[in-house]
mmCIF file of C-alpha atoms in Angstrom:
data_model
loop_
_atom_site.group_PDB
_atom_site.id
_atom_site.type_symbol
_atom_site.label_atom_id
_atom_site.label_comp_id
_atom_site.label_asym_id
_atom_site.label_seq_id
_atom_site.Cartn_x
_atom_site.Cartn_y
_atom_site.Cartn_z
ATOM 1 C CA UNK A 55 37.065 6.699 -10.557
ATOM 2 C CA UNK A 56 35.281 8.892 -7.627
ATOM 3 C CA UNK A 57 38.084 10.131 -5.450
ATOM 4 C CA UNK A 58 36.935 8.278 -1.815
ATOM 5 C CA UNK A 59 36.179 11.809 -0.352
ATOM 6 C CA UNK A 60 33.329 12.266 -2.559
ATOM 7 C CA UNK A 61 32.109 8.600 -2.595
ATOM 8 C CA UNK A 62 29.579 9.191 0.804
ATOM 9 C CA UNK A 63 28.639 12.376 -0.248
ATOM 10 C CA UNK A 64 27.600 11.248 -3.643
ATOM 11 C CA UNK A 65 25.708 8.264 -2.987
ATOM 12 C CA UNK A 66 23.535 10.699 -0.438
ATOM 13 C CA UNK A 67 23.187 13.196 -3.127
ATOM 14 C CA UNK A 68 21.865 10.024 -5.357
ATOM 15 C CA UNK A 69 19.490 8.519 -2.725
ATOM 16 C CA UNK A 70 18.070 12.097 -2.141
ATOM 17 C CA UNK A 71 17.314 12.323 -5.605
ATOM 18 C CA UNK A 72 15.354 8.864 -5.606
ATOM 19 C CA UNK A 73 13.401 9.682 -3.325
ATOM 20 C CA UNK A 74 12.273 13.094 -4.601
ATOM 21 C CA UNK A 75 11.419 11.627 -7.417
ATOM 22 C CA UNK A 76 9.595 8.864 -5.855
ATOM 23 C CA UNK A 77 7.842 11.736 -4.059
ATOM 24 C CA UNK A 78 6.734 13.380 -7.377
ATOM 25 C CA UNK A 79 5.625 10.409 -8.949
ATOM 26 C CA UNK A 80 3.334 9.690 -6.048
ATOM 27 C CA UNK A 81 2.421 13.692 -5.942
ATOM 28 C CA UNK A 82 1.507 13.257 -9.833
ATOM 29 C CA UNK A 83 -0.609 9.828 -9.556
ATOM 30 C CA UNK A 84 -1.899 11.284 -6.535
ATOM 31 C CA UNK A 85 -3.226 14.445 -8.841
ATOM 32 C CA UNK A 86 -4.137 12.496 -11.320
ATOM 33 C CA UNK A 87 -6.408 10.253 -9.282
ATOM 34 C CA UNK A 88 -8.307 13.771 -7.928
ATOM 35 C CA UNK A 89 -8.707 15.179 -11.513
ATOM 36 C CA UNK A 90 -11.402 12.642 -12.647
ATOM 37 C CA UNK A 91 -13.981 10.735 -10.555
ATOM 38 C CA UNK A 92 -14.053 7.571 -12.289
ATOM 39 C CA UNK A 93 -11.513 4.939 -14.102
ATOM 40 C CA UNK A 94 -11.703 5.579 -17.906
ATOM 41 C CA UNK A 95 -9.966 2.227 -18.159
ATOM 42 C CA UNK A 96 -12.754 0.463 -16.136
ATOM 43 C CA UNK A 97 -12.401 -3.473 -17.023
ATOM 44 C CA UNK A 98 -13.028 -6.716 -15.033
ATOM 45 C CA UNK A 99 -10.023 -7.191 -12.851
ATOM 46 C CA UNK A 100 -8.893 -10.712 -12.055
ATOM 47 C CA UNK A 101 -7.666 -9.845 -8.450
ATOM 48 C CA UNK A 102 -6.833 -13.074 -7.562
ATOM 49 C CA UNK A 103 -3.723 -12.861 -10.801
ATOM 50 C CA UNK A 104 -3.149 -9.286 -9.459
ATOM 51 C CA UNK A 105 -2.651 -10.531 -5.504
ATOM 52 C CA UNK A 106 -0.199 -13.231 -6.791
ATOM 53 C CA UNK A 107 1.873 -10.999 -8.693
ATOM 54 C CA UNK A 108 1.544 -8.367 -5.676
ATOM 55 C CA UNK A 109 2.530 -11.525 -3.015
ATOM 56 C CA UNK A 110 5.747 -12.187 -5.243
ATOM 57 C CA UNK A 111 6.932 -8.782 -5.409
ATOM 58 C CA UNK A 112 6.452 -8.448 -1.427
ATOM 59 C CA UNK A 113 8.401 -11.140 -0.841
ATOM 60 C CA UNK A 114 11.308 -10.180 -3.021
ATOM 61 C CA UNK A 115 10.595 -6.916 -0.654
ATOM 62 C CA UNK A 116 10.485 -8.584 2.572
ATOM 63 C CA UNK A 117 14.154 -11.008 1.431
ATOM 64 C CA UNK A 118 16.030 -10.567 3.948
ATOM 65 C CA UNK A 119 13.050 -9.975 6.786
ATOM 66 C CA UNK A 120 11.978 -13.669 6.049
ATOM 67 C CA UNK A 121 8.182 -12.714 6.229
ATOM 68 C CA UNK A 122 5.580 -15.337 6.255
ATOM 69 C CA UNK A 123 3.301 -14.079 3.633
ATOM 70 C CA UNK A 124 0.100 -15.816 2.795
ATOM 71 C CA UNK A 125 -2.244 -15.586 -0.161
ATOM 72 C CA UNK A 126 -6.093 -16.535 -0.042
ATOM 73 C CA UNK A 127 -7.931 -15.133 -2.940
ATOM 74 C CA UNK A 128 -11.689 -16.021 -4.500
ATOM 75 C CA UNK A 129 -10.112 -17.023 -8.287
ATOM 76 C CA UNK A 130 -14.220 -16.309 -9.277
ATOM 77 C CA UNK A 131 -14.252 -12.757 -7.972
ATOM 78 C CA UNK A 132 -13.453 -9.908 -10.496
ATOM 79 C CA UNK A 133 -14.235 -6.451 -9.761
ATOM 80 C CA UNK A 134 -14.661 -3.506 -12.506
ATOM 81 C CA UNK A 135 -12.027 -0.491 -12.345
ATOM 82 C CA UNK A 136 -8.611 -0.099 -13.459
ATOM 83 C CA UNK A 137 -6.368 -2.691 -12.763
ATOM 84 C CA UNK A 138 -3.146 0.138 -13.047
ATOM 85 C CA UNK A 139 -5.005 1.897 -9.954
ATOM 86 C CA UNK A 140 -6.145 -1.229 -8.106
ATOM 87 C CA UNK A 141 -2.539 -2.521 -8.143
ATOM 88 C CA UNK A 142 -1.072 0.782 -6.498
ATOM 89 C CA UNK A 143 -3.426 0.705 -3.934
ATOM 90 C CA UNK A 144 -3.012 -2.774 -3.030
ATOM 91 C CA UNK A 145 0.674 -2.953 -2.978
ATOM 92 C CA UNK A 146 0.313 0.230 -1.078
ATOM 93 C CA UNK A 147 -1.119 -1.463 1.558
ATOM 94 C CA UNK A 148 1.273 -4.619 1.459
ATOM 95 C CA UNK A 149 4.870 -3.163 1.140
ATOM 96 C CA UNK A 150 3.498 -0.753 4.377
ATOM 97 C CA UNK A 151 2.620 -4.092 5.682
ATOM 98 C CA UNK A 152 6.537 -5.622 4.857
ATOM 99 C CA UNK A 153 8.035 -2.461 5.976
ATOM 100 C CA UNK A 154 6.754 -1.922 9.240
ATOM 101 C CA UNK A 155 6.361 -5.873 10.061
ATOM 102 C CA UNK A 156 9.562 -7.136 12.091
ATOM 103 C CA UNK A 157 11.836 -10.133 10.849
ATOM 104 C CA UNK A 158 9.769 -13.199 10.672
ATOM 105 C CA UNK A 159 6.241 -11.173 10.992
ATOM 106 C CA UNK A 160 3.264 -12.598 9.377
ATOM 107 C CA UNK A 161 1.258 -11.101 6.613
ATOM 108 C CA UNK A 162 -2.404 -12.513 5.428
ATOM 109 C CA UNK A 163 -3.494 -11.405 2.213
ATOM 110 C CA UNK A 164 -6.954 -11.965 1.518
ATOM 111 C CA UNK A 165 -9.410 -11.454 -1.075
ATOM 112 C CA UNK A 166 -13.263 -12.573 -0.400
ATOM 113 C CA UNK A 167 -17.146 -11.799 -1.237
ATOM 114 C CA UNK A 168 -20.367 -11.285 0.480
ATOM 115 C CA UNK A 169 -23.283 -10.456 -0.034
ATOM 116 C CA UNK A 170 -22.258 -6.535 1.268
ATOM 117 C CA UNK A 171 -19.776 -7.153 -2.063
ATOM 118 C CA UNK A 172 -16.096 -7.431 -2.397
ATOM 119 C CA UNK A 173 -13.272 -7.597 0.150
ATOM 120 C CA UNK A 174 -9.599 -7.022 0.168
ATOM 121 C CA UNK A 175 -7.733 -7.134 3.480
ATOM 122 C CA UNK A 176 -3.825 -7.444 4.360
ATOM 123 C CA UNK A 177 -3.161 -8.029 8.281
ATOM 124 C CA UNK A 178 -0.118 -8.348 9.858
ATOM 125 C CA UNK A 179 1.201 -8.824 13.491
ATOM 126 C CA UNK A 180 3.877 -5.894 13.535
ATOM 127 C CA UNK A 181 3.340 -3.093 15.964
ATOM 128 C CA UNK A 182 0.713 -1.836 15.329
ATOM 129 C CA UNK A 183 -0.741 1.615 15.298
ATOM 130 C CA UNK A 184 -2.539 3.619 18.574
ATOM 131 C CA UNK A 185 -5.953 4.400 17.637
ATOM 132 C CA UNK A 186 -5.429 8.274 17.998
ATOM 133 C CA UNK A 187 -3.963 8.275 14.791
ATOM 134 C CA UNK A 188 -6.209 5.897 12.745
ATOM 135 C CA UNK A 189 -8.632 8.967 11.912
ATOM 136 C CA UNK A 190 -5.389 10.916 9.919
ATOM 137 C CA UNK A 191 -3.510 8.295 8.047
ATOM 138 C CA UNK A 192 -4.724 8.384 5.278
ATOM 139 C CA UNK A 193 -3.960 12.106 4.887
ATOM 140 C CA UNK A 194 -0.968 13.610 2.584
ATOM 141 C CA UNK A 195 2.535 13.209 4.581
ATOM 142 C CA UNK A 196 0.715 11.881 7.197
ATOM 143 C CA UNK A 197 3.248 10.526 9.914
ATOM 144 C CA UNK A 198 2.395 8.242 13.212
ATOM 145 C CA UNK A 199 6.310 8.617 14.091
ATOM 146 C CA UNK A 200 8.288 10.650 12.019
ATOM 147 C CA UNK A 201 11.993 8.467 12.897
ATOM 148 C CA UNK A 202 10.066 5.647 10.803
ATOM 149 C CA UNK A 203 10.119 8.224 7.731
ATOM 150 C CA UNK A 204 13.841 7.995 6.842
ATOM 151 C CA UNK A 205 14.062 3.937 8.177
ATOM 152 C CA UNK A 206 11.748 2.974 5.597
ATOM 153 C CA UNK A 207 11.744 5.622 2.524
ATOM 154 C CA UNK A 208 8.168 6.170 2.371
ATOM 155 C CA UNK A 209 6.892 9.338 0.583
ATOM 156 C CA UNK A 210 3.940 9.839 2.894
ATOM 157 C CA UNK A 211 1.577 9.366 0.365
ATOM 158 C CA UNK A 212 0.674 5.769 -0.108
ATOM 159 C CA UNK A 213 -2.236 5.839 1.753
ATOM 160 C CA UNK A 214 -3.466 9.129 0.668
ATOM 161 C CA UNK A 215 -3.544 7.310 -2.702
ATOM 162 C CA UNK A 216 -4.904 4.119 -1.547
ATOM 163 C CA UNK A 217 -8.327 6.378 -0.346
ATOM 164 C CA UNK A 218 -8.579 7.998 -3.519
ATOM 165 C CA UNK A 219 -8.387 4.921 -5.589
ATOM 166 C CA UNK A 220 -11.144 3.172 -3.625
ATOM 167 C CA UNK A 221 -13.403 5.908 -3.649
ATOM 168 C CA UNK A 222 -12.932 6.478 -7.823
ATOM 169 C CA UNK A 223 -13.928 2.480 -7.277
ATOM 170 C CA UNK A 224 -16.780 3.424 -5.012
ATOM 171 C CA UNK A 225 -15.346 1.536 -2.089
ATOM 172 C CA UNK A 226 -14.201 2.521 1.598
ATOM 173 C CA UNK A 227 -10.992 1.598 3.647
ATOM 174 C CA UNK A 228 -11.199 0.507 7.399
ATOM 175 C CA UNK A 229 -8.450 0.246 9.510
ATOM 176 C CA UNK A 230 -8.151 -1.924 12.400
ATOM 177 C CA UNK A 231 -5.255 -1.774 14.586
ATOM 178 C CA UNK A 232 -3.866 -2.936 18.623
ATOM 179 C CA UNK A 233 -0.269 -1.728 19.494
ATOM 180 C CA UNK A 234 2.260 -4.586 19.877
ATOM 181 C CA UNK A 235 -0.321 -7.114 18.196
ATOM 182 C CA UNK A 236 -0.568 -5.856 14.905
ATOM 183 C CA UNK A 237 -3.041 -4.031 11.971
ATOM 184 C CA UNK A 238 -5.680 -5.110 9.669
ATOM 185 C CA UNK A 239 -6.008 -2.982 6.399
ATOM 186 C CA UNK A 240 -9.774 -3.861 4.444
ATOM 187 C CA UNK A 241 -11.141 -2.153 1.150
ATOM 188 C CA UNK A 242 -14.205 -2.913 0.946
ATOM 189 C CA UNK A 243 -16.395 -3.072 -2.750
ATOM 190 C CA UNK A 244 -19.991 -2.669 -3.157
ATOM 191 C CA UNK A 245 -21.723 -5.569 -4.540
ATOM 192 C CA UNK A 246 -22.187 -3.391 -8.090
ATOM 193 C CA UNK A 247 -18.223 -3.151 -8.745
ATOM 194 C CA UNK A 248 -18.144 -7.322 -8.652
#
Protein backbone atom coordinates (compact mmCIF):
# COMPACT_ATOMS: atom_id res chain seq x y z
CA UNK A 1 0.00 0.00 0.00
CA UNK A 2 3.34 2.19 -0.79
CA UNK A 3 2.16 5.11 -2.85
CA UNK A 4 4.41 4.35 -6.37
CA UNK A 5 6.48 7.57 -5.63
CA UNK A 6 8.05 6.07 -2.72
CA UNK A 7 8.30 2.46 -4.07
CA UNK A 8 12.16 3.16 -5.79
CA UNK A 9 13.18 5.13 -3.10
CA UNK A 10 12.30 2.57 -0.54
CA UNK A 11 13.59 -0.48 -1.93
CA UNK A 12 17.15 1.63 -2.17
CA UNK A 13 16.77 2.67 1.34
CA UNK A 14 16.22 -1.33 2.05
CA UNK A 15 19.15 -2.62 -0.09
CA UNK A 16 21.41 0.07 1.59
CA UNK A 17 20.54 -1.25 4.77
CA UNK A 18 21.50 -4.96 3.72
CA UNK A 19 24.40 -4.23 2.85
CA UNK A 20 25.52 -2.22 5.89
CA UNK A 21 24.67 -4.79 7.75
CA UNK A 22 26.37 -7.31 5.71
CA UNK A 23 29.31 -4.93 6.16
CA UNK A 24 29.12 -5.13 10.02
CA UNK A 25 28.73 -8.64 10.22
CA UNK A 26 31.88 -9.14 8.21
CA UNK A 27 33.57 -6.06 10.33
CA UNK A 28 32.51 -8.15 13.59
CA UNK A 29 33.73 -11.80 12.37
CA UNK A 30 36.53 -10.01 11.00
CA UNK A 31 37.31 -8.66 14.82
CA UNK A 32 36.56 -11.54 16.20
CA UNK A 33 38.97 -13.63 14.15
CA UNK A 34 41.97 -10.91 15.32
CA UNK A 35 41.00 -11.12 19.06
CA UNK A 36 42.27 -14.74 19.61
CA UNK A 37 45.05 -16.64 17.77
CA UNK A 38 43.65 -19.97 17.69
CA UNK A 39 40.07 -21.84 17.13
CA UNK A 40 38.64 -22.70 20.61
CA UNK A 41 36.31 -24.96 18.67
CA UNK A 42 39.26 -26.85 17.02
CA UNK A 43 37.71 -30.36 15.74
CA UNK A 44 38.47 -32.67 12.75
CA UNK A 45 36.75 -31.13 9.80
CA UNK A 46 35.38 -33.40 7.10
CA UNK A 47 36.14 -30.91 4.18
CA UNK A 48 35.13 -33.02 1.64
CA UNK A 49 31.02 -32.75 3.43
CA UNK A 50 31.89 -29.02 3.88
CA UNK A 51 32.98 -28.49 -0.12
CA UNK A 52 29.70 -30.27 -1.13
CA UNK A 53 27.52 -28.23 0.87
CA UNK A 54 29.74 -25.06 -0.24
CA UNK A 55 29.42 -26.43 -4.25
CA UNK A 56 25.48 -26.51 -3.74
CA UNK A 57 25.11 -23.20 -2.33
CA UNK A 58 27.40 -21.71 -5.28
CA UNK A 59 25.40 -23.03 -7.66
CA UNK A 60 22.10 -21.83 -6.32
CA UNK A 61 24.49 -18.51 -6.46
CA UNK A 62 25.69 -18.84 -9.88
CA UNK A 63 21.48 -19.86 -11.25
CA UNK A 64 21.09 -17.86 -13.68
CA UNK A 65 25.08 -17.54 -14.80
CA UNK A 66 24.88 -21.36 -15.64
CA UNK A 67 28.46 -21.97 -14.15
CA UNK A 68 30.16 -25.22 -14.63
CA UNK A 69 31.21 -25.96 -11.16
CA UNK A 70 33.23 -28.99 -10.32
CA UNK A 71 33.97 -30.76 -7.06
CA UNK A 72 37.16 -33.03 -6.42
CA UNK A 73 37.73 -33.58 -2.80
CA UNK A 74 40.09 -36.36 -0.78
CA UNK A 75 36.80 -37.92 1.35
CA UNK A 76 40.06 -39.27 3.78
CA UNK A 77 41.43 -35.81 4.43
CA UNK A 78 40.21 -33.96 7.62
CA UNK A 79 41.95 -31.07 8.93
CA UNK A 80 41.71 -29.70 12.73
CA UNK A 81 40.15 -26.04 13.23
CA UNK A 82 36.77 -24.76 13.27
CA UNK A 83 34.59 -25.83 10.76
CA UNK A 84 32.28 -22.26 11.35
CA UNK A 85 35.66 -20.41 10.24
CA UNK A 86 36.82 -22.87 7.58
CA UNK A 87 33.40 -22.56 5.87
CA UNK A 88 33.58 -18.60 5.65
CA UNK A 89 36.77 -18.69 4.24
CA UNK A 90 36.07 -21.17 1.70
CA UNK A 91 32.87 -19.86 0.43
CA UNK A 92 34.72 -16.63 0.51
CA UNK A 93 36.79 -17.71 -2.02
CA UNK A 94 34.00 -19.48 -4.20
CA UNK A 95 31.06 -16.94 -4.35
CA UNK A 96 34.23 -14.30 -5.42
CA UNK A 97 34.87 -17.02 -7.82
CA UNK A 98 30.77 -17.07 -9.10
CA UNK A 99 30.66 -13.41 -8.96
CA UNK A 100 33.36 -12.31 -10.98
CA UNK A 101 33.23 -15.53 -13.43
CA UNK A 102 31.11 -14.64 -16.70
CA UNK A 103 27.94 -16.73 -17.83
CA UNK A 104 28.99 -20.21 -18.52
CA UNK A 105 32.62 -19.76 -16.71
CA UNK A 106 34.16 -22.71 -15.15
CA UNK A 107 34.97 -23.19 -11.54
CA UNK A 108 37.30 -26.25 -10.11
CA UNK A 109 37.02 -26.86 -6.61
CA UNK A 110 39.58 -28.94 -5.23
CA UNK A 111 40.64 -30.38 -2.10
CA UNK A 112 44.05 -32.61 -2.00
CA UNK A 113 47.19 -33.77 0.27
CA UNK A 114 50.87 -34.00 0.11
CA UNK A 115 53.34 -34.62 1.83
CA UNK A 116 53.88 -30.43 2.33
CA UNK A 117 50.09 -31.15 4.00
CA UNK A 118 46.69 -30.05 3.00
CA UNK A 119 45.37 -28.19 -0.05
CA UNK A 120 42.32 -26.25 -0.93
CA UNK A 121 42.18 -24.45 -4.27
CA UNK A 122 39.13 -22.87 -6.36
CA UNK A 123 40.20 -21.73 -10.06
CA UNK A 124 38.22 -20.26 -12.45
CA UNK A 125 38.62 -18.87 -16.06
CA UNK A 126 36.95 -15.31 -15.52
CA UNK A 127 39.11 -12.29 -16.00
CA UNK A 128 41.37 -12.48 -14.05
CA UNK A 129 43.35 -10.12 -11.92
CA UNK A 130 46.82 -7.98 -13.08
CA UNK A 131 49.51 -8.99 -10.88
CA UNK A 132 50.05 -5.36 -9.47
CA UNK A 133 47.33 -5.91 -7.30
CA UNK A 134 47.84 -9.53 -6.07
CA UNK A 135 50.22 -8.16 -3.15
CA UNK A 136 46.92 -5.93 -1.59
CA UNK A 137 43.89 -8.08 -1.90
CA UNK A 138 43.70 -9.45 0.79
CA UNK A 139 43.66 -6.12 2.67
CA UNK A 140 40.35 -4.47 4.35
CA UNK A 141 38.14 -2.74 1.43
CA UNK A 142 40.61 -3.67 -0.78
CA UNK A 143 39.36 -2.87 -4.45
CA UNK A 144 41.10 -3.99 -7.99
CA UNK A 145 38.19 -1.82 -9.74
CA UNK A 146 35.98 -0.04 -7.68
CA UNK A 147 32.70 -0.13 -10.60
CA UNK A 148 32.82 -4.02 -9.64
CA UNK A 149 31.93 -2.89 -5.90
CA UNK A 150 28.26 -1.93 -6.44
CA UNK A 151 27.81 -4.83 -9.55
CA UNK A 152 28.43 -7.46 -7.18
CA UNK A 153 27.61 -6.29 -3.39
CA UNK A 154 30.75 -7.28 -1.89
CA UNK A 155 31.73 -5.72 1.50
CA UNK A 156 35.44 -5.64 0.76
CA UNK A 157 36.23 -7.86 3.34
CA UNK A 158 36.03 -11.44 2.27
CA UNK A 159 39.41 -11.87 1.68
CA UNK A 160 40.69 -9.94 4.54
CA UNK A 161 38.84 -12.69 6.45
CA UNK A 162 39.86 -15.54 4.39
CA UNK A 163 43.85 -14.54 5.55
CA UNK A 164 42.97 -14.38 9.01
CA UNK A 165 41.21 -17.64 9.17
CA UNK A 166 44.11 -19.52 7.57
CA UNK A 167 46.64 -18.10 9.61
CA UNK A 168 44.47 -18.89 13.16
CA UNK A 169 44.72 -22.49 11.10
CA UNK A 170 48.42 -22.01 10.58
CA UNK A 171 48.10 -22.03 6.83
CA UNK A 172 48.99 -19.45 3.92
CA UNK A 173 46.94 -18.25 0.81
CA UNK A 174 48.59 -17.95 -2.73
CA UNK A 175 47.11 -16.35 -5.44
CA UNK A 176 47.69 -17.06 -8.95
CA UNK A 177 46.21 -15.03 -11.56
CA UNK A 178 46.59 -14.06 -15.86
CA UNK A 179 44.13 -11.31 -17.11
CA UNK A 180 41.50 -12.61 -19.59
CA UNK A 181 42.43 -16.36 -18.63
CA UNK A 182 41.42 -16.54 -15.25
CA UNK A 183 42.63 -16.99 -11.19
CA UNK A 184 43.64 -19.76 -9.01
CA UNK A 185 42.89 -19.22 -5.20
CA UNK A 186 45.08 -22.14 -2.85
CA UNK A 187 45.14 -22.38 1.09
CA UNK A 188 47.53 -24.30 1.84
CA UNK A 189 47.72 -26.59 5.48
CA UNK A 190 50.74 -27.80 7.12
CA UNK A 191 50.99 -31.44 7.39
CA UNK A 192 50.25 -31.01 11.50
CA UNK A 193 46.57 -29.48 10.92
CA UNK A 194 45.65 -32.96 8.81
Amino acid sequence: DVNPRWLRALQQMQQQGARMQNLLNDLLLLAKLEATDYPSDNQPVAIDLLLLSIKNDAQALSATKHHRISLEADAHLKLKGSEAELRSAFSNLVFNAVKYTPTEGEIRIRWWGDEQGGHFSVADNGPGIEAKHLPRLTERFYRVDSSRASNTGGTGIGLAIVKHVLLRHRARLDIASTPGKGSTFTCHFPAPQL
